[in-house]
PDB file of C-alpha atoms in Angstrom:
ATOM      1  CA  MET U  30     -17.195  -2.150   7.478  1.00 48.00           C
ATOM      2  CA  LYS U  31     -17.298  -3.894   4.126  1.00 53.00           C
ATOM      3  CA  PHE U  32     -15.347  -2.020   1.461  1.00 50.00           C
ATOM      4  CA  ASN U  33     -16.043  -2.110  -2.244  1.00 55.00           C
ATOM      5  CA  ILE U  34     -12.479  -2.516  -3.499  1.00 56.00           C
ATOM      6  CA  GLU U  35     -11.547  -0.815  -6.768  1.00 48.00           C
ATOM      7  CA  THR U  36     -10.185  -3.376  -9.239  1.00 55.00           C
ATOM      8  CA  GLY U  37      -8.808  -3.535 -12.770  1.00 57.00           C
ATOM      9  CA  LYS U  38      -5.564  -2.378 -14.324  1.00 56.00           C
ATOM     10  CA  SER U  39      -7.329   0.337 -16.376  1.00 56.00           C
ATOM     11  CA  ASN U  40      -9.625   1.583 -13.603  1.00 59.00           C
ATOM     12  CA  PRO U  41      -9.373   5.413 -13.573  1.00 61.00           C
ATOM     13  CA  LYS U  42      -9.665   5.522  -9.754  1.00 60.00           C
ATOM     14  CA  LEU U  43      -6.498   3.433  -9.555  1.00 64.00           C
ATOM     15  CA  ARG U  44      -4.763   5.403 -12.315  1.00 67.00           C
ATOM     16  CA  HIS U  45      -4.998   8.808 -10.677  1.00 73.00           C
ATOM     17  CA  ILE U  46      -2.431  10.576  -8.489  1.00 86.00           C
ATOM     18  CA  SER U  47      -3.939  10.973  -5.031  1.00 89.00           C
ATOM     19  CA  ALA U  48      -4.169  14.387  -3.382  1.00 94.00           C
ATOM     20  CA  PRO U  49      -2.453  15.099  -0.063  1.00 96.00           C
ATOM     21  CA  VAL U  50      -4.603  15.123   3.052  1.00 95.00           C
ATOM     22  CA  GLU U  51      -4.943  18.595   4.562  1.00 95.00           C
ATOM     23  CA  LYS U  52      -4.987  18.999   8.334  1.00 93.00           C
ATOM     24  CA  ALA U  53      -8.536  20.421   8.153  1.00 92.00           C
ATOM     25  CA  GLU U  54      -9.691  17.116   6.598  1.00 91.00           C
ATOM     26  CA  MET U  55      -8.512  14.939   9.469  1.00 87.00           C
ATOM     27  CA  LYS U  56     -11.852  14.741  11.283  1.00 85.00           C
ATOM     28  CA  LYS U  57     -13.669  14.045   8.026  1.00 84.00           C
ATOM     29  CA  PHE U  58     -11.522  10.993   7.295  1.00 83.00           C
ATOM     30  CA  ALA U  59     -10.472   9.766  10.772  1.00 82.00           C
ATOM     31  CA  MET U  60     -13.166   7.094  10.970  1.00 82.00           C
ATOM     32  CA  LEU U  61     -12.322   5.819   7.489  1.00 81.00           C
ATOM     33  CA  TRP U  62      -8.663   5.317   8.422  1.00 78.00           C
ATOM     34  CA  GLU U  63      -9.706   3.307  11.482  1.00 81.00           C
ATOM     35  CA  GLU U  64     -12.062   1.214   9.341  1.00 82.00           C
ATOM     36  CA  MET U  65      -9.203   0.520   6.923  1.00 81.00           C
ATOM     37  CA  ILE U  66      -7.133  -0.817   9.820  1.00 80.00           C
ATOM     38  CA  LYS U  67     -10.026  -3.008  10.986  1.00 81.00           C
ATOM     39  CA  TYR U  68     -10.457  -4.300   7.445  1.00 78.00           C
ATOM     40  CA  ILE U  69      -6.903  -5.521   7.046  1.00 75.00           C
ATOM     41  CA  LYS U  70      -6.750  -6.895  10.598  1.00 76.00           C
ATOM     42  CA  ASP U  71      -9.870  -9.000   9.963  1.00 75.00           C
ATOM     43  CA  PRO U  72      -8.700 -12.621   9.426  1.00 73.00           C
ATOM     44  CA  GLU U  73     -11.436 -13.100   6.817  1.00 76.00           C
ATOM     45  CA  ASN U  74      -9.789 -10.505   4.570  1.00 70.00           C
ATOM     46  CA  ASN U  75      -6.243 -11.865   4.959  1.00 70.00           C
ATOM     47  CA  TRP U  76      -4.441  -8.762   3.617  1.00 76.00           C
ATOM     48  CA  VAL U  77      -1.638  -6.699   5.091  1.00 80.00           C
ATOM     49  CA  TRP U  78      -2.108  -3.470   3.178  1.00 83.00           C
ATOM     50  CA  LEU U  79      -4.726  -1.101   1.788  1.00 86.00           C
ATOM     51  CA  ALA U  80      -4.561   2.322   0.131  1.00 88.00           C
ATOM     52  CA  ALA U  81      -7.306   4.954   0.224  1.00 86.00           C
ATOM     53  CA  PRO U  82      -7.719   4.972  -3.605  1.00 83.00           C
ATOM     54  CA  GLN U  83      -8.665   1.286  -3.406  1.00 82.00           C
ATOM     55  CA  VAL U  84     -11.742   2.264  -1.372  1.00 81.00           C
ATOM     56  CA  TRP U  85     -12.824   5.219  -3.535  1.00 80.00           C
ATOM     57  CA  ILE U  86     -10.927   7.934  -1.637  1.00 84.00           C
ATOM     58  CA  GLU U  87      -8.354   9.748  -3.781  1.00 87.00           C
ATOM     59  CA  LYS U  88      -6.233  10.853  -0.827  1.00 92.00           C
ATOM     60  CA  ARG U  89      -2.657  10.028   0.176  1.00 95.00           C
ATOM     61  CA  VAL U  90      -3.329   7.554   2.979  1.00 94.00           C
ATOM     62  CA  ILE U  91      -2.211   3.965   3.313  1.00 94.00           C
ATOM     63  CA  CYS U  92      -2.887   1.364   5.966  1.00 90.00           C
ATOM     64  CA  VAL U  93      -0.047  -1.129   6.375  1.00 91.00           C
ATOM     65  CA  SER U  94       1.070  -3.986   8.579  1.00 87.00           C
ATOM     66  CA  LEU U  95       4.694  -3.658   9.650  1.00 91.00           C
ATOM     67  CA  MET U  96       6.001  -7.198   9.994  1.00 86.00           C
ATOM     68  CA  LYS U  97       9.219  -9.197   9.884  1.00 84.00           C
ATOM     69  CA  THR U  98       7.759 -12.180   7.993  1.00 79.00           C
ATOM     70  CA  TYR U  99       4.380 -12.991   6.492  1.00 77.00           C
ATOM     71  CA  ASP U 100       3.884 -15.433   9.393  1.00 78.00           C
ATOM     72  CA  ASP U 101       4.589 -12.724  11.991  1.00 78.00           C
ATOM     73  CA  LYS U 102       1.607 -12.597  14.381  1.00 75.00           C
ATOM     74  CA  SER U 103       2.942  -9.700  16.464  1.00 78.00           C
ATOM     75  CA  PHE U 104       2.950  -7.127  13.675  1.00 82.00           C
ATOM     76  CA  LYS U 105       1.813  -3.536  14.111  1.00 86.00           C
ATOM     77  CA  THR U 106      -0.807  -2.059  11.776  1.00 87.00           C
ATOM     78  CA  VAL U 107      -0.680   1.693  11.175  1.00 89.00           C
ATOM     79  CA  TYR U 108      -2.070   4.224   8.781  1.00 89.00           C
ATOM     80  CA  MET U 109       0.268   6.682   7.151  1.00 96.00           C
ATOM     81  CA  ILE U 110      -1.010  10.063   6.051  1.00 96.00           C
ATOM     82  CA  ASN U 111       0.851  11.708   3.154  1.00 98.00           C
ATOM     83  CA  PRO U 112       3.631   9.072   3.171  1.00 98.00           C
ATOM     84  CA  GLU U 113       6.821   9.904   1.331  1.00 98.00           C
ATOM     85  CA  ILE U 114       9.700   7.547   0.657  1.00 98.00           C
ATOM     86  CA  LEU U 115      12.759   9.669   1.401  1.00 98.00           C
ATOM     87  CA  SER U 116      15.399   7.151   0.365  1.00 98.00           C
ATOM     88  CA  HIS U 117      15.902   3.519  -0.508  1.00 97.00           C
ATOM     89  CA  SER U 118      18.752   1.063  -0.606  1.00 97.00           C
ATOM     90  CA  GLU U 119      20.390   0.025  -3.834  1.00 96.00           C
ATOM     91  CA  GLU U 120      19.943  -3.589  -2.751  1.00 96.00           C
ATOM     92  CA  ILE U 121      16.921  -5.086  -4.496  1.00 95.00           C
ATOM     93  CA  GLU U 122      14.818  -8.068  -3.451  1.00 95.00           C
ATOM     94  CA  ILE U 123      12.460  -9.966  -5.725  1.00 94.00           C
ATOM     95  CA  ASP U 124       9.384 -11.442  -4.074  1.00 93.00           C
ATOM     96  CA  ASN U 125       5.892 -12.549  -5.012  1.00 91.00           C
ATOM     97  CA  GLU U 126       3.162  -9.915  -4.604  1.00 90.00           C
ATOM     98  CA  GLY U 127      -0.588  -9.802  -4.925  1.00 84.00           C
ATOM     99  CA  CYS U 128      -3.075  -6.973  -4.705  1.00 82.00           C
ATOM    100  CA  LEU U 129      -6.725  -6.489  -3.809  1.00 78.00           C
ATOM    101  CA  SER U 130      -7.078  -4.386  -6.969  1.00 78.00           C
ATOM    102  CA  VAL U 131      -5.819  -7.202  -9.198  1.00 79.00           C
ATOM    103  CA  PRO U 132      -7.662 -10.110  -7.554  1.00 78.00           C
ATOM    104  CA  LYS U 133      -6.153 -13.587  -7.358  1.00 81.00           C
ATOM    105  CA  LYS U 134      -3.048 -12.662  -9.378  1.00 82.00           C
ATOM    106  CA  PHE U 135       0.467 -12.988  -7.974  1.00 87.00           C
ATOM    107  CA  TRP U 136       3.760 -12.139  -9.663  1.00 89.00           C
ATOM    108  CA  ASP U 137       7.362 -11.446  -8.747  1.00 92.00           C
ATOM    109  CA  VAL U 138       8.182  -7.771  -8.211  1.00 93.00           C
ATOM    110  CA  ALA U 139      11.606  -6.218  -7.598  1.00 92.00           C
ATOM    111  CA  ARG U 140      11.711  -3.621  -4.812  1.00 94.00           C
ATOM    112  CA  ALA U 141      14.312  -1.908  -2.641  1.00 97.00           C
ATOM    113  CA  LYS U 142      15.216  -4.014   0.388  1.00 97.00           C
ATOM    114  CA  ASP U 143      15.346  -0.994   2.726  1.00 98.00           C
ATOM    115  CA  ILE U 144      13.539   2.345   2.728  1.00 98.00           C
ATOM    116  CA  LYS U 145      13.255   5.474   4.825  1.00 99.00           C
ATOM    117  CA  VAL U 146       9.649   6.719   4.940  1.00 98.00           C
ATOM    118  CA  LYS U 147       8.187   9.900   6.410  1.00 99.00           C
ATOM    119  CA  TYR U 148       4.486  10.270   7.176  1.00 98.00           C
ATOM    120  CA  LEU U 149       1.947  11.914   9.468  1.00 97.00           C
ATOM    121  CA  ASP U 150       0.053   9.931  12.083  1.00 93.00           C
ATOM    122  CA  GLY U 151      -3.525  10.486  13.280  1.00 89.00           C
ATOM    123  CA  LYS U 152      -2.383  13.313  15.557  1.00 91.00           C
ATOM    124  CA  TRP U 153      -0.675  15.062  12.629  1.00 94.00           C
ATOM    125  CA  LYS U 154       2.726  14.196  14.123  1.00 97.00           C
ATOM    126  CA  GLU U 155       5.539  13.604  11.643  1.00 98.00           C
ATOM    127  CA  ILE U 156       7.129  10.174  11.928  1.00 98.00           C
ATOM    128  CA  THR U 157      10.158   8.808  10.102  1.00 98.00           C
ATOM    129  CA  LEU U 158      10.842   5.075   9.960  1.00 98.00           C
ATOM    130  CA  LEU U 159      13.601   2.922   8.552  1.00 98.00           C
ATOM    131  CA  LEU U 160      12.003  -0.235   7.186  1.00 97.00           C
ATOM    132  CA  SER U 161      13.501  -3.405   5.799  1.00 97.00           C
ATOM    133  CA  GLY U 162      12.341  -6.561   4.046  1.00 94.00           C
ATOM    134  CA  ILE U 163       8.614  -7.238   3.980  1.00 94.00           C
ATOM    135  CA  SER U 164       7.659  -4.007   5.762  1.00 96.00           C
ATOM    136  CA  ALA U 165       9.618  -1.986   3.196  1.00 97.00           C
ATOM    137  CA  ARG U 166       7.948  -3.949   0.374  1.00 95.00           C
ATOM    138  CA  ILE U 167       4.467  -3.377   1.810  1.00 94.00           C
ATOM    139  CA  VAL U 168       4.967   0.388   2.130  1.00 97.00           C
ATOM    140  CA  GLN U 169       6.448   0.674  -1.381  1.00 96.00           C
ATOM    141  CA  HIS U 170       3.505  -1.277  -2.831  1.00 93.00           C
ATOM    142  CA  GLU U 171       0.965   1.006  -1.141  1.00 93.00           C
ATOM    143  CA  VAL U 172       2.756   4.281  -1.899  1.00 96.00           C
ATOM    144  CA  ASP U 173       2.727   3.179  -5.541  1.00 94.00           C
ATOM    145  CA  HIS U 174      -1.087   3.100  -5.366  1.00 90.00           C
ATOM    146  CA  LEU U 175      -1.049   6.774  -4.404  1.00 93.00           C
ATOM    147  CA  ASP U 176       0.944   7.554  -7.550  1.00 91.00           C
ATOM    148  CA  TRP U 177      -1.290   5.498  -9.923  1.00 83.00           C
ATOM    149  CA  ILE U 178       1.158   2.596 -10.109  1.00 84.00           C
ATOM    150  CA  LEU U 179      -0.039  -0.991  -9.747  1.00 78.00           C
ATOM    151  CA  PHE U 180       2.270  -3.873  -8.915  1.00 81.00           C
ATOM    152  CA  ILE U 181       1.689  -5.309 -12.395  1.00 76.00           C
ATOM    153  CA  ASP U 182       3.544  -2.256 -13.746  1.00 79.00           C
ATOM    154  CA  LYS U 183       6.642  -3.482 -11.894  1.00 81.00           C
ATOM    155  CA  ILE U 184       6.680  -7.226 -12.443  1.00 82.00           C
ATOM    156  CA  VAL U 185      10.048  -8.756 -13.224  1.00 77.00           C
ATOM    157  CA  GLU U 186      11.035  -9.299 -16.832  1.00 63.00           C
ATOM    158  CA  ALA U 187      10.467 -13.055 -16.735  1.00 49.00           C
ATOM    159  CA  GLU U 188       6.780 -12.435 -16.115  1.00 51.00           C
ATOM    160  CA  GLU U 189       6.366  -9.569 -18.582  1.00 52.00           C
ATOM    161  CA  GLU U 190       3.518 -11.378 -20.350  1.00 54.00           C
ATOM    162  CA  ALA U 191       1.394 -10.827 -17.246  1.00 52.00           C
ATOM    163  CA  LYS U 192       1.137  -7.122 -18.072  1.00 52.00           C
ATOM    164  CA  ASN U 193      -0.942  -8.013 -21.098  1.00 54.00           C
ATOM    165  CA  HIS U 194      -3.268 -10.266 -19.148  1.00 52.00           C
ATOM    166  CA  VAL U 195      -6.857  -8.996 -19.116  1.00 46.00           C
ATOM    167  CA  PHE U 196      -8.201  -8.145 -15.635  1.00 47.00           C
TER     168      PHE U 196
END
């Protein structure tokens, strides 16, 4: 499936708090979640994350690759329904991020090194994970999309001028 990705820092679809998925909606959206996974696994796309609002669906679902490093070839890709970050470490890591919704732009973003996330899987089973490093960063980035936050809203002070860049 080819997605039309929502882009632009002022795009109302990206600046809207996403609604939780209800259990009754699972069948309606199940195929979409699988297509999101296929999209980010496709080597042509070369991305490790995608949120439902980026593909015109204002629901709390993210598709993420859980990996140790960006070169990790054995990563697991999952979708998380109604993800919630329960806690995060005080230790912060700064790393370069990009986003499909802000094409070809990369800036340093500070994020918690470790997080505890709770979500529902495709069988409506609650799962809790402790994530660290890149996996924690990926989930934080995507959960932000569900709460109308783009990574450019969180760039480090040294790159503050990027917020004013026209997209």
